[in-house]
């Protein structure tokens, strides 16, 4: 039992010793964040040590495959695997293991780790390379005379603002290479579009441009199309109101004729008397005729009524 316990203790002691040895031999010099702009050059240092046995740069970009640069002092030989010509030693690796990237591109973004093997131990240092792409600023007037600001192919996306406050919400269009184009239209409530300034803010540098836009011919035509019918409608409406008002006044001014007593003309009396006169005359004629007949009947023979 005691022998078994002693073996366990010995095993633990060996493990602790190995871990301490590895920790002492392999040292992490540190991590470094590097930011560089597209088109410039970047220099990544490695811990210079005396009595270097071997140096290895391991490059792991965010996009694409990894590459390796190596140097062996015992053979005085360098080799490279899958690395482009823009990535190389700055000087001779046996003098200085510094790495240089010429004409940095977005594809170079990633992690660059330098591993050094020397007589006094192993060392490694990692650089996190971030590539900035400044956007291309374009400011123009659209077909309606509205200022449009475009920050094309920026990395990271640019921030657009206007000197005159605008309510526009920028639109972003992402590209396959990691860049983003930002578009913003000036939509302030004010109709004054003279000397409108667009400001583009970006880590690679700020930019600004000014422009004066005027309403286009199409906008003026559209304005006429809406204004002229509206104006004609108003005139027609006012003419109709005036017409009805004028005629209503005339109707109101007309008065009813005064009521007068009917006139009595002699002709009407004559017309009323004539039937009665005719009737009396007829009665008289009949009466006379009857009287004459009666008289004839009562006279002696041989006598005739006097005429």
PDB file of C-alpha atoms in Angstrom:
ATOM      1  CA  UNK A   1       0.000   0.000   0.000  1.00  0.00           C
ATOM      2  CA  UNK A   2       2.796   2.353   0.922  1.00  0.00           C
ATOM      3  CA  UNK A   3       4.660   1.516  -2.295  1.00  0.00           C
ATOM      4  CA  UNK A   4       1.590   2.385  -4.359  1.00  0.00           C
ATOM      5  CA  UNK A   5       1.177   5.702  -2.555  1.00  0.00           C
ATOM      6  CA  UNK A   6       4.831   6.513  -3.115  1.00  0.00           C
ATOM      7  CA  UNK A   7       4.462   5.808  -6.863  1.00  0.00           C
ATOM      8  CA  UNK A   8       1.540   8.190  -7.126  1.00  0.00           C
ATOM      9  CA  UNK A   9       3.450  10.926  -5.349  1.00  0.00           C
ATOM     10  CA  UNK A  10       6.451  10.388  -7.610  1.00  0.00           C
ATOM     11  CA  UNK A  11       4.277  10.543 -10.707  1.00  0.00           C
ATOM     12  CA  UNK A  12       2.718  13.818  -9.634  1.00  0.00           C
ATOM     13  CA  UNK A  13       6.138  15.262  -8.941  1.00  0.00           C
ATOM     14  CA  UNK A  14       7.359  14.365 -12.428  1.00  0.00           C
ATOM     15  CA  UNK A  15       4.303  15.951 -14.051  1.00  0.00           C
ATOM     16  CA  UNK A  16       4.785  19.182 -12.110  1.00  0.00           C
ATOM     17  CA  UNK A  17       8.465  19.259 -13.074  1.00  0.00           C
ATOM     18  CA  UNK A  18       7.687  18.746 -16.770  1.00  0.00           C
ATOM     19  CA  UNK A  19       5.067  21.508 -16.735  1.00  0.00           C
ATOM     20  CA  UNK A  20       7.464  23.922 -15.049  1.00  0.00           C
ATOM     21  CA  UNK A  21      10.157  23.048 -17.586  1.00  0.00           C
ATOM     22  CA  UNK A  22       7.820  23.662 -20.528  1.00  0.00           C
ATOM     23  CA  UNK A  23       6.649  26.932 -19.008  1.00  0.00           C
ATOM     24  CA  UNK A  24      10.253  28.052 -18.582  1.00  0.00           C
ATOM     25  CA  UNK A  25      11.375  27.023 -22.042  1.00  0.00           C
ATOM     26  CA  UNK A  26       8.346  28.246 -24.029  1.00  0.00           C
ATOM     27  CA  UNK A  27       7.569  31.863 -23.349  1.00  0.00           C
ATOM     28  CA  UNK A  28       4.880  33.991 -24.854  1.00  0.00           C
ATOM     29  CA  UNK A  29       6.341  37.366 -25.619  1.00  0.00           C
ATOM     30  CA  UNK A  30       2.860  38.797 -26.069  1.00  0.00           C
ATOM     31  CA  UNK A  31       0.004  39.577 -28.419  1.00  0.00           C
ATOM     32  CA  UNK A  32      -0.065  42.758 -30.418  1.00  0.00           C
ATOM     33  CA  UNK A  33      -2.909  44.388 -32.350  1.00  0.00           C
ATOM     34  CA  UNK A  34      -1.855  46.142 -35.508  1.00  0.00           C
ATOM     35  CA  UNK A  35      -4.073  48.326 -37.679  1.00  0.00           C
ATOM     36  CA  UNK A  36      -2.988  49.251 -41.177  1.00  0.00           C
ATOM     37  CA  UNK A  37      -4.619  50.936 -44.164  1.00  0.00           C
ATOM     38  CA  UNK A  38      -5.013  49.330 -47.566  1.00  0.00           C
ATOM     39  CA  UNK A  39      -2.103  50.141 -49.871  1.00  0.00           C
ATOM     40  CA  UNK A  40       0.432  50.882 -47.153  1.00  0.00           C
ATOM     41  CA  UNK A  41       3.197  48.639 -45.765  1.00  0.00           C
ATOM     42  CA  UNK A  42       3.276  46.900 -42.396  1.00  0.00           C
ATOM     43  CA  UNK A  43       6.234  45.647 -40.379  1.00  0.00           C
ATOM     44  CA  UNK A  44       5.705  42.880 -37.811  1.00  0.00           C
ATOM     45  CA  UNK A  45       8.529  42.346 -35.350  1.00  0.00           C
ATOM     46  CA  UNK A  46       9.704  39.154 -33.744  1.00  0.00           C
ATOM     47  CA  UNK A  47      11.711  38.945 -30.510  1.00  0.00           C
ATOM     48  CA  UNK A  48      15.350  39.173 -31.533  1.00  0.00           C
ATOM     49  CA  UNK A  49      17.359  36.572 -29.666  1.00  0.00           C
ATOM     50  CA  UNK A  50      20.959  35.547 -29.822  1.00  0.00           C
ATOM     51  CA  UNK A  51      21.911  32.063 -30.864  1.00  0.00           C
ATOM     52  CA  UNK A  52      18.722  31.527 -32.882  1.00  0.00           C
ATOM     53  CA  UNK A  53      18.323  28.000 -34.080  1.00  0.00           C
ATOM     54  CA  UNK A  54      15.079  28.354 -36.036  1.00  0.00           C
ATOM     55  CA  UNK A  55      12.495  31.020 -36.875  1.00  0.00           C
ATOM     56  CA  UNK A  56       9.007  30.333 -38.225  1.00  0.00           C
ATOM     57  CA  UNK A  57       6.265  32.763 -39.229  1.00  0.00           C
ATOM     58  CA  UNK A  58       2.809  31.168 -39.285  1.00  0.00           C
ATOM     59  CA  UNK A  59       0.203  33.314 -41.084  1.00  0.00           C
ATOM     60  CA  UNK A  60      -3.514  32.567 -40.797  1.00  0.00           C
ATOM     61  CA  UNK A  61      -5.578  35.084 -42.749  1.00  0.00           C
ATOM     62  CA  UNK A  62      -9.325  35.428 -42.191  1.00  0.00           C
ATOM     63  CA  UNK A  63      -9.962  34.612 -45.834  1.00  0.00           C
ATOM     64  CA  UNK A  64      -7.961  32.073 -47.776  1.00  0.00           C
ATOM     65  CA  UNK A  65      -5.333  29.506 -46.823  1.00  0.00           C
ATOM     66  CA  UNK A  66      -2.442  29.842 -44.408  1.00  0.00           C
ATOM     67  CA  UNK A  67       1.186  30.371 -45.355  1.00  0.00           C
ATOM     68  CA  UNK A  68       4.536  29.774 -43.648  1.00  0.00           C
ATOM     69  CA  UNK A  69       7.967  31.402 -43.743  1.00  0.00           C
ATOM     70  CA  UNK A  70      10.857  29.503 -42.109  1.00  0.00           C
ATOM     71  CA  UNK A  71      14.563  29.753 -41.439  1.00  0.00           C
ATOM     72  CA  UNK A  72      16.976  27.121 -40.099  1.00  0.00           C
ATOM     73  CA  UNK A  73      20.320  28.353 -38.850  1.00  0.00           C
ATOM     74  CA  UNK A  74      21.994  24.929 -38.899  1.00  0.00           C
ATOM     75  CA  UNK A  75      21.335  24.729 -42.652  1.00  0.00           C
ATOM     76  CA  UNK A  76      21.329  28.483 -43.323  1.00  0.00           C
ATOM     77  CA  UNK A  77      18.206  27.914 -45.354  1.00  0.00           C
ATOM     78  CA  UNK A  78      14.874  29.680 -45.787  1.00  0.00           C
ATOM     79  CA  UNK A  79      11.670  28.301 -47.178  1.00  0.00           C
ATOM     80  CA  UNK A  80       8.152  29.578 -47.865  1.00  0.00           C
ATOM     81  CA  UNK A  81       4.867  27.787 -48.313  1.00  0.00           C
ATOM     82  CA  UNK A  82       1.804  29.334 -49.981  1.00  0.00           C
ATOM     83  CA  UNK A  83       2.937  32.889 -49.284  1.00  0.00           C
ATOM     84  CA  UNK A  84       2.546  35.673 -51.855  1.00  0.00           C
ATOM     85  CA  UNK A  85       5.445  37.835 -52.961  1.00  0.00           C
ATOM     86  CA  UNK A  86       4.141  40.753 -50.896  1.00  0.00           C
ATOM     87  CA  UNK A  87       4.951  38.836 -47.664  1.00  0.00           C
ATOM     88  CA  UNK A  88       8.665  38.374 -46.994  1.00  0.00           C
ATOM     89  CA  UNK A  89      11.517  38.936 -44.594  1.00  0.00           C
ATOM     90  CA  UNK A  90      12.377  42.561 -44.127  1.00  0.00           C
ATOM     91  CA  UNK A  91      16.090  41.797 -43.843  1.00  0.00           C
ATOM     92  CA  UNK A  92      18.124  38.646 -43.581  1.00  0.00           C
ATOM     93  CA  UNK A  93      16.409  36.260 -41.122  1.00  0.00           C
ATOM     94  CA  UNK A  94      19.721  35.317 -39.503  1.00  0.00           C
ATOM     95  CA  UNK A  95      20.142  38.981 -38.557  1.00  0.00           C
ATOM     96  CA  UNK A  96      16.573  40.055 -37.940  1.00  0.00           C
ATOM     97  CA  UNK A  97      13.460  37.843 -38.170  1.00  0.00           C
ATOM     98  CA  UNK A  98      11.155  40.846 -38.790  1.00  0.00           C
ATOM     99  CA  UNK A  99       8.363  40.287 -41.326  1.00  0.00           C
ATOM    100  CA  UNK A 100       7.230  42.915 -43.846  1.00  0.00           C
ATOM    101  CA  UNK A 101       3.967  43.108 -45.789  1.00  0.00           C
ATOM    102  CA  UNK A 102       4.161  45.354 -48.839  1.00  0.00           C
ATOM    103  CA  UNK A 103       1.043  46.930 -50.389  1.00  0.00           C
ATOM    104  CA  UNK A 104      -1.341  45.618 -47.768  1.00  0.00           C
ATOM    105  CA  UNK A 105      -4.647  44.274 -49.050  1.00  0.00           C
ATOM    106  CA  UNK A 106      -7.847  43.282 -47.292  1.00  0.00           C
ATOM    107  CA  UNK A 107      -6.926  39.622 -47.843  1.00  0.00           C
ATOM    108  CA  UNK A 108      -3.881  40.102 -45.571  1.00  0.00           C
ATOM    109  CA  UNK A 109      -6.041  40.598 -42.499  1.00  0.00           C
ATOM    110  CA  UNK A 110      -5.563  37.858 -39.898  1.00  0.00           C
ATOM    111  CA  UNK A 111      -3.141  36.458 -37.293  1.00  0.00           C
ATOM    112  CA  UNK A 112       0.658  36.468 -37.733  1.00  0.00           C
ATOM    113  CA  UNK A 113       2.596  34.354 -35.219  1.00  0.00           C
ATOM    114  CA  UNK A 114       6.372  34.332 -34.924  1.00  0.00           C
ATOM    115  CA  UNK A 115       8.001  31.303 -33.260  1.00  0.00           C
ATOM    116  CA  UNK A 116      11.664  31.457 -32.292  1.00  0.00           C
ATOM    117  CA  UNK A 117      13.766  28.574 -31.125  1.00  0.00           C
ATOM    118  CA  UNK A 118      16.948  29.687 -29.334  1.00  0.00           C
ATOM    119  CA  UNK A 119      19.477  28.196 -26.926  1.00  0.00           C
ATOM    120  CA  UNK A 120      17.755  29.854 -23.951  1.00  0.00           C
ATOM    121  CA  UNK A 121      14.263  28.710 -24.842  1.00  0.00           C
ATOM    122  CA  UNK A 122      11.333  28.953 -27.237  1.00  0.00           C
ATOM    123  CA  UNK A 123       9.441  32.182 -27.796  1.00  0.00           C
ATOM    124  CA  UNK A 124       6.412  33.156 -29.819  1.00  0.00           C
ATOM    125  CA  UNK A 125       4.606  36.396 -30.493  1.00  0.00           C
ATOM    126  CA  UNK A 126       1.266  36.922 -32.258  1.00  0.00           C
ATOM    127  CA  UNK A 127       0.123  39.990 -34.201  1.00  0.00           C
ATOM    128  CA  UNK A 128      -3.582  40.485 -34.900  1.00  0.00           C
ATOM    129  CA  UNK A 129      -3.560  42.452 -38.153  1.00  0.00           C
ATOM    130  CA  UNK A 130      -6.618  44.590 -38.964  1.00  0.00           C
ATOM    131  CA  UNK A 131      -6.857  46.178 -42.411  1.00  0.00           C
ATOM    132  CA  UNK A 132      -8.793  49.402 -42.949  1.00  0.00           C
ATOM    133  CA  UNK A 133     -10.243  50.334 -46.320  1.00  0.00           C
ATOM    134  CA  UNK A 134     -11.077  54.049 -46.612  1.00  0.00           C
ATOM    135  CA  UNK A 135     -14.353  54.589 -48.486  1.00  0.00           C
ATOM    136  CA  UNK A 136     -14.612  56.482 -51.764  1.00  0.00           C
ATOM    137  CA  UNK A 137     -16.752  59.543 -51.175  1.00  0.00           C
ATOM    138  CA  UNK A 138     -19.163  60.584 -53.920  1.00  0.00           C
ATOM    139  CA  UNK A 139     -21.689  63.430 -53.612  1.00  0.00           C
ATOM    140  CA  UNK A 140     -24.195  64.127 -56.381  1.00  0.00           C
ATOM    141  CA  UNK A 141     -27.749  65.313 -57.120  1.00  0.00           C
ATOM    142  CA  UNK A 142     -30.342  62.752 -58.174  1.00  0.00           C
ATOM    143  CA  UNK A 143     -33.045  63.219 -60.835  1.00  0.00           C
ATOM    144  CA  UNK A 144     -35.240  65.142 -58.371  1.00  0.00           C
ATOM    145  CA  UNK A 145     -32.509  67.518 -57.253  1.00  0.00           C
ATOM    146  CA  UNK A 146     -31.930  65.717 -53.923  1.00  0.00           C
ATOM    147  CA  UNK A 147     -28.317  65.496 -52.608  1.00  0.00           C
ATOM    148  CA  UNK A 148     -27.046  61.913 -52.360  1.00  0.00           C
ATOM    149  CA  UNK A 149     -23.885  60.965 -50.452  1.00  0.00           C
ATOM    150  CA  UNK A 150     -22.178  57.620 -51.077  1.00  0.00           C
ATOM    151  CA  UNK A 151     -19.280  56.121 -49.121  1.00  0.00           C
ATOM    152  CA  UNK A 152     -18.275  53.168 -51.294  1.00  0.00           C
ATOM    153  CA  UNK A 153     -16.295  50.057 -50.307  1.00  0.00           C
ATOM    154  CA  UNK A 154     -15.337  51.071 -46.783  1.00  0.00           C
ATOM    155  CA  UNK A 155     -14.066  48.746 -44.077  1.00  0.00           C
ATOM    156  CA  UNK A 156     -15.503  49.024 -41.516  1.00  0.00           C
ATOM    157  CA  UNK A 157     -18.690  50.759 -42.764  1.00  0.00           C
ATOM    158  CA  UNK A 158     -18.444  54.536 -42.798  1.00  0.00           C
ATOM    159  CA  UNK A 159     -20.695  56.873 -40.849  1.00  0.00           C
ATOM    160  CA  UNK A 160     -22.481  59.563 -42.902  1.00  0.00           C
ATOM    161  CA  UNK A 161     -23.844  62.811 -41.501  1.00  0.00           C
ATOM    162  CA  UNK A 162     -25.049  66.137 -42.946  1.00  0.00           C
ATOM    163  CA  UNK A 163     -24.223  69.667 -41.884  1.00  0.00           C
ATOM    164  CA  UNK A 164     -27.926  70.492 -42.184  1.00  0.00           C
ATOM    165  CA  UNK A 165     -29.747  67.997 -40.009  1.00  0.00           C
ATOM    166  CA  UNK A 166     -31.256  65.184 -42.059  1.00  0.00           C
ATOM    167  CA  UNK A 167     -33.801  62.496 -41.209  1.00  0.00           C
ATOM    168  CA  UNK A 168     -32.348  60.053 -43.734  1.00  0.00           C
ATOM    169  CA  UNK A 169     -31.598  56.473 -42.666  1.00  0.00           C
ATOM    170  CA  UNK A 170     -28.382  55.278 -44.404  1.00  0.00           C
ATOM    171  CA  UNK A 171     -28.567  52.095 -46.467  1.00  0.00           C
ATOM    172  CA  UNK A 172     -25.711  49.571 -46.362  1.00  0.00           C
ATOM    173  CA  UNK A 173     -24.659  47.181 -49.109  1.00  0.00           C
ATOM    174  CA  UNK A 174     -22.100  44.530 -48.059  1.00  0.00           C
ATOM    175  CA  UNK A 175     -19.590  43.114 -50.561  1.00  0.00           C
ATOM    176  CA  UNK A 176     -17.890  39.732 -50.696  1.00  0.00           C
ATOM    177  CA  UNK A 177     -14.460  41.147 -49.809  1.00  0.00           C
ATOM    178  CA  UNK A 178     -15.683  42.480 -46.470  1.00  0.00           C
ATOM    179  CA  UNK A 179     -16.215  46.097 -47.526  1.00  0.00           C
ATOM    180  CA  UNK A 180     -19.509  47.932 -47.196  1.00  0.00           C
ATOM    181  CA  UNK A 181     -21.026  50.738 -49.298  1.00  0.00           C
ATOM    182  CA  UNK A 182     -23.159  53.236 -47.385  1.00  0.00           C
ATOM    183  CA  UNK A 183     -25.720  55.455 -49.167  1.00  0.00           C
ATOM    184  CA  UNK A 184     -27.538  58.414 -47.636  1.00  0.00           C
ATOM    185  CA  UNK A 185     -30.063  60.861 -49.153  1.00  0.00           C
ATOM    186  CA  UNK A 186     -30.558  64.350 -47.781  1.00  0.00           C
ATOM    187  CA  UNK A 187     -34.174  64.440 -46.558  1.00  0.00           C
ATOM    188  CA  UNK A 188     -34.314  67.498 -44.321  1.00  0.00           C
ATOM    189  CA  UNK A 189     -37.638  69.301 -43.956  1.00  0.00           C
ATOM    190  CA  UNK A 190     -36.060  72.533 -45.170  1.00  0.00           C
ATOM    191  CA  UNK A 191     -36.311  73.153 -48.925  1.00  0.00           C
ATOM    192  CA  UNK A 192     -33.014  75.026 -48.939  1.00  0.00           C
ATOM    193  CA  UNK A 193     -30.592  72.653 -50.645  1.00  0.00           C
ATOM    194  CA  UNK A 194     -27.838  75.132 -51.346  1.00  0.00           C
ATOM    195  CA  UNK A 195     -24.342  74.306 -50.089  1.00  0.00           C
ATOM    196  CA  UNK A 196     -25.328  70.992 -48.518  1.00  0.00           C
ATOM    197  CA  UNK A 197     -22.315  69.284 -46.927  1.00  0.00           C
ATOM    198  CA  UNK A 198     -21.848  65.535 -46.482  1.00  0.00           C
ATOM    199  CA  UNK A 199     -19.416  64.335 -43.794  1.00  0.00           C
ATOM    200  CA  UNK A 200     -18.007  60.791 -43.868  1.00  0.00           C
ATOM    201  CA  UNK A 201     -16.428  59.536 -40.637  1.00  0.00           C
ATOM    202  CA  UNK A 202     -14.097  56.530 -40.800  1.00  0.00           C
ATOM    203  CA  UNK A 203     -11.158  55.135 -38.778  1.00  0.00           C
ATOM    204  CA  UNK A 204      -8.946  55.545 -41.842  1.00  0.00           C
ATOM    205  CA  UNK A 205      -9.755  59.278 -41.992  1.00  0.00           C
ATOM    206  CA  UNK A 206     -12.666  61.709 -42.274  1.00  0.00           C
ATOM    207  CA  UNK A 207     -13.834  63.273 -45.530  1.00  0.00           C
ATOM    208  CA  UNK A 208     -16.373  65.926 -46.506  1.00  0.00           C
ATOM    209  CA  UNK A 209     -17.831  67.453 -49.661  1.00  0.00           C
ATOM    210  CA  UNK A 210     -20.397  70.158 -50.420  1.00  0.00           C
ATOM    211  CA  UNK A 211     -22.878  70.517 -53.249  1.00  0.00           C
ATOM    212  CA  UNK A 212     -25.736  72.806 -54.295  1.00  0.00           C
ATOM    213  CA  UNK A 213     -28.695  71.059 -55.911  1.00  0.00           C
ATOM    214  CA  UNK A 214     -31.519  72.716 -57.819  1.00  0.00           C
ATOM    215  CA  UNK A 215     -34.922  71.209 -58.620  1.00  0.00           C
ATOM    216  CA  UNK A 216     -34.676  69.416 -61.950  1.00  0.00           C
ATOM    217  CA  UNK A 217     -36.800  70.105 -65.038  1.00  0.00           C
ATOM    218  CA  UNK A 218     -38.863  66.998 -64.353  1.00  0.00           C
ATOM    219  CA  UNK A 219     -39.642  68.247 -60.892  1.00  0.00           C
ATOM    220  CA  UNK A 220     -40.784  71.594 -62.267  1.00  0.00           C
ATOM    221  CA  UNK A 221     -42.963  69.828 -64.850  1.00  0.00           C
ATOM    222  CA  UNK A 222     -44.517  67.705 -62.144  1.00  0.00           C
ATOM    223  CA  UNK A 223     -45.132  70.851 -60.127  1.00  0.00           C
ATOM    224  CA  UNK A 224     -46.966  72.429 -63.062  1.00  0.00           C
ATOM    225  CA  UNK A 225     -48.998  69.296 -63.613  1.00  0.00           C
ATOM    226  CA  UNK A 226     -50.330  69.508 -60.078  1.00  0.00           C
ATOM    227  CA  UNK A 227     -50.535  73.270 -59.601  1.00  0.00           C
ATOM    228  CA  UNK A 228     -52.279  74.283 -62.857  1.00  0.00           C
ATOM    229  CA  UNK A 229     -55.303  71.918 -62.506  1.00  0.00           C
ATOM    230  CA  UNK A 230     -55.640  72.948 -58.895  1.00  0.00           C
ATOM    231  CA  UNK A 231     -55.596  76.634 -59.860  1.00  0.00           C
ATOM    232  CA  UNK A 232     -58.200  76.089 -62.607  1.00  0.00           C
ATOM    233  CA  UNK A 233     -60.424  74.172 -60.210  1.00  0.00           C
ATOM    234  CA  UNK A 234     -60.330  77.030 -57.737  1.00  0.00           C
ATOM    235  CA  UNK A 235     -61.241  79.580 -60.447  1.00  0.00           C
ATOM    236  CA  UNK A 236     -64.116  77.400 -61.689  1.00  0.00           C
ATOM    237  CA  UNK A 237     -65.427  76.935 -58.169  1.00  0.00           C
ATOM    238  CA  UNK A 238     -65.350  80.685 -57.507  1.00  0.00           C
ATOM    239  CA  UNK A 239     -67.115  81.401 -60.826  1.00  0.00           C
ATOM    240  CA  UNK A 240     -69.910  78.964 -59.965  1.00  0.00           C
ATOM    241  CA  UNK A 241     -70.358  80.552 -56.547  1.00  0.00           C
ATOM    242  CA  UNK A 242     -70.465  84.045 -58.106  1.00  0.00           C
ATOM    243  CA  UNK A 243     -73.021  82.920 -60.701  1.00  0.00           C
ATOM    244  CA  UNK A 244     -75.407  81.470 -58.138  1.00  0.00           C
ATOM    245  CA  UNK A 245     -74.976  84.448 -55.866  1.00  0.00           C
ATOM    246  CA  UNK A 246     -75.764  86.895 -58.681  1.00  0.00           C
ATOM    247  CA  UNK A 247     -78.950  85.076 -59.738  1.00  0.00           C
ATOM    248  CA  UNK A 248     -80.124  84.605 -56.198  1.00  0.00           C
ATOM    249  CA  UNK A 249     -79.883  88.387 -55.664  1.00  0.00           C
ATOM    250  CA  UNK A 250     -81.979  89.004 -58.763  1.00  0.00           C
ATOM    251  CA  UNK A 251     -84.653  86.584 -57.620  1.00  0.00           C
ATOM    252  CA  UNK A 252     -84.778  88.183 -54.221  1.00  0.00           C
ATOM    253  CA  UNK A 253     -85.240  91.651 -55.748  1.00  0.00           C
ATOM    254  CA  UNK A 254     -88.329  90.567 -57.704  1.00  0.00           C
ATOM    255  CA  UNK A 255     -91.568  91.504 -55.802  1.00  0.00           C
ATOM    256  CA  UNK A 256     -95.094  90.219 -56.250  1.00  0.00           C
ATOM    257  CA  UNK A 257     -97.484  92.589 -58.149  1.00  0.00           C
ATOM    258  CA  UNK A 258     -99.884  94.571 -55.882  1.00  0.00           C
ATOM    259  CA  UNK A 259    -103.373  93.200 -55.455  1.00  0.00           C
ATOM    260  CA  UNK A 260    -105.944  95.689 -57.000  1.00  0.00           C
ATOM    261  CA  UNK A 261    -109.709  95.635 -57.045  1.00  0.00           C
ATOM    262  CA  UNK A 262    -111.204  94.330 -60.282  1.00  0.00           C
ATOM    263  CA  UNK A 263    -112.384  97.097 -62.603  1.00  0.00           C
ATOM    264  CA  UNK A 264    -116.014  97.169 -63.701  1.00  0.00           C
ATOM    265  CA  UNK A 265    -116.457  98.326 -67.296  1.00  0.00           C
ATOM    266  CA  UNK A 266    -119.737  99.366 -68.969  1.00  0.00           C
ATOM    267  CA  UNK A 267    -119.137  96.741 -71.567  1.00  0.00           C
ATOM    268  CA  UNK A 268    -119.460  94.079 -68.890  1.00  0.00           C
ATOM    269  CA  UNK A 269    -122.823  95.599 -67.849  1.00  0.00           C
ATOM    270  CA  UNK A 270    -123.956  95.605 -71.443  1.00  0.00           C
ATOM    271  CA  UNK A 271    -122.911  91.981 -71.792  1.00  0.00           C
ATOM    272  CA  UNK A 272    -124.872  91.131 -68.671  1.00  0.00           C
ATOM    273  CA  UNK A 273    -128.022  93.126 -69.739  1.00  0.00           C
ATOM    274  CA  UNK A 274    -128.155  91.941 -73.354  1.00  0.00           C
ATOM    275  CA  UNK A 275    -129.428  88.421 -72.577  1.00  0.00           C
ATOM    276  CA  UNK A 276    -132.193  89.843 -70.417  1.00  0.00           C
ATOM    277  CA  UNK A 277    -133.192  92.418 -73.085  1.00  0.00           C
ATOM    278  CA  UNK A 278    -133.321  89.772 -75.753  1.00  0.00           C
ATOM    279  CA  UNK A 279    -135.435  87.596 -73.512  1.00  0.00           C
ATOM    280  CA  UNK A 280    -137.894  90.443 -72.829  1.00  0.00           C
ATOM    281  CA  UNK A 281    -138.129  91.280 -76.516  1.00  0.00           C
ATOM    282  CA  UNK A 282    -138.923  87.692 -77.329  1.00  0.00           C
ATOM    283  CA  UNK A 283    -141.558  87.603 -74.636  1.00  0.00           C
ATOM    284  CA  UNK A 284    -143.144  90.790 -75.957  1.00  0.00           C
ATOM    285  CA  UNK A 285    -143.299  89.442 -79.487  1.00  0.00           C
ATOM    286  CA  UNK A 286    -144.976  86.297 -78.294  1.00  0.00           C
ATOM    287  CA  UNK A 287    -147.381  88.261 -76.159  1.00  0.00           C
ATOM    288  CA  UNK A 288    -148.348  90.560 -79.024  1.00  0.00           C
ATOM    289  CA  UNK A 289    -148.894  87.642 -81.324  1.00  0.00           C
ATOM    290  CA  UNK A 290    -151.210  85.980 -78.851  1.00  0.00           C
ATOM    291  CA  UNK A 291    -153.095  89.197 -78.267  1.00  0.00           C
ATOM    292  CA  UNK A 292    -153.638  89.756 -81.994  1.00  0.00           C
ATOM    293  CA  UNK A 293    -154.915  86.241 -82.427  1.00  0.00           C
ATOM    294  CA  UNK A 294    -157.375  86.634 -79.621  1.00  0.00           C
ATOM    295  CA  UNK A 295    -158.676  89.883 -80.980  1.00  0.00           C
ATOM    296  CA  UNK A 296    -159.360  88.381 -84.382  1.00  0.00           C
ATOM    297  CA  UNK A 297    -161.353  85.687 -82.865  1.00  0.00           C
ATOM    298  CA  UNK A 298    -163.605  88.136 -80.930  1.00  0.00           C
ATOM    299  CA  UNK A 299    -164.375  90.551 -83.860  1.00  0.00           C
ATOM    300  CA  UNK A 300    -167.649  90.357 -85.825  1.00  0.00           C
ATOM    301  CA  UNK A 301    -167.620  88.865 -89.257  1.00  0.00           C
ATOM    302  CA  UNK A 302    -166.596  91.215 -91.963  1.00  0.00           C
ATOM    303  CA  UNK A 303    -164.245  93.153 -89.676  1.00  0.00           C
ATOM    304  CA  UNK A 304    -160.549  92.713 -89.707  1.00  0.00           C
ATOM    305  CA  UNK A 305    -158.222  93.902 -87.163  1.00  0.00           C
ATOM    306  CA  UNK A 306    -156.684  97.205 -87.822  1.00  0.00           C
ATOM    307  CA  UNK A 307    -153.160  97.218 -88.812  1.00  0.00           C
TER     308      UNK A 307
END
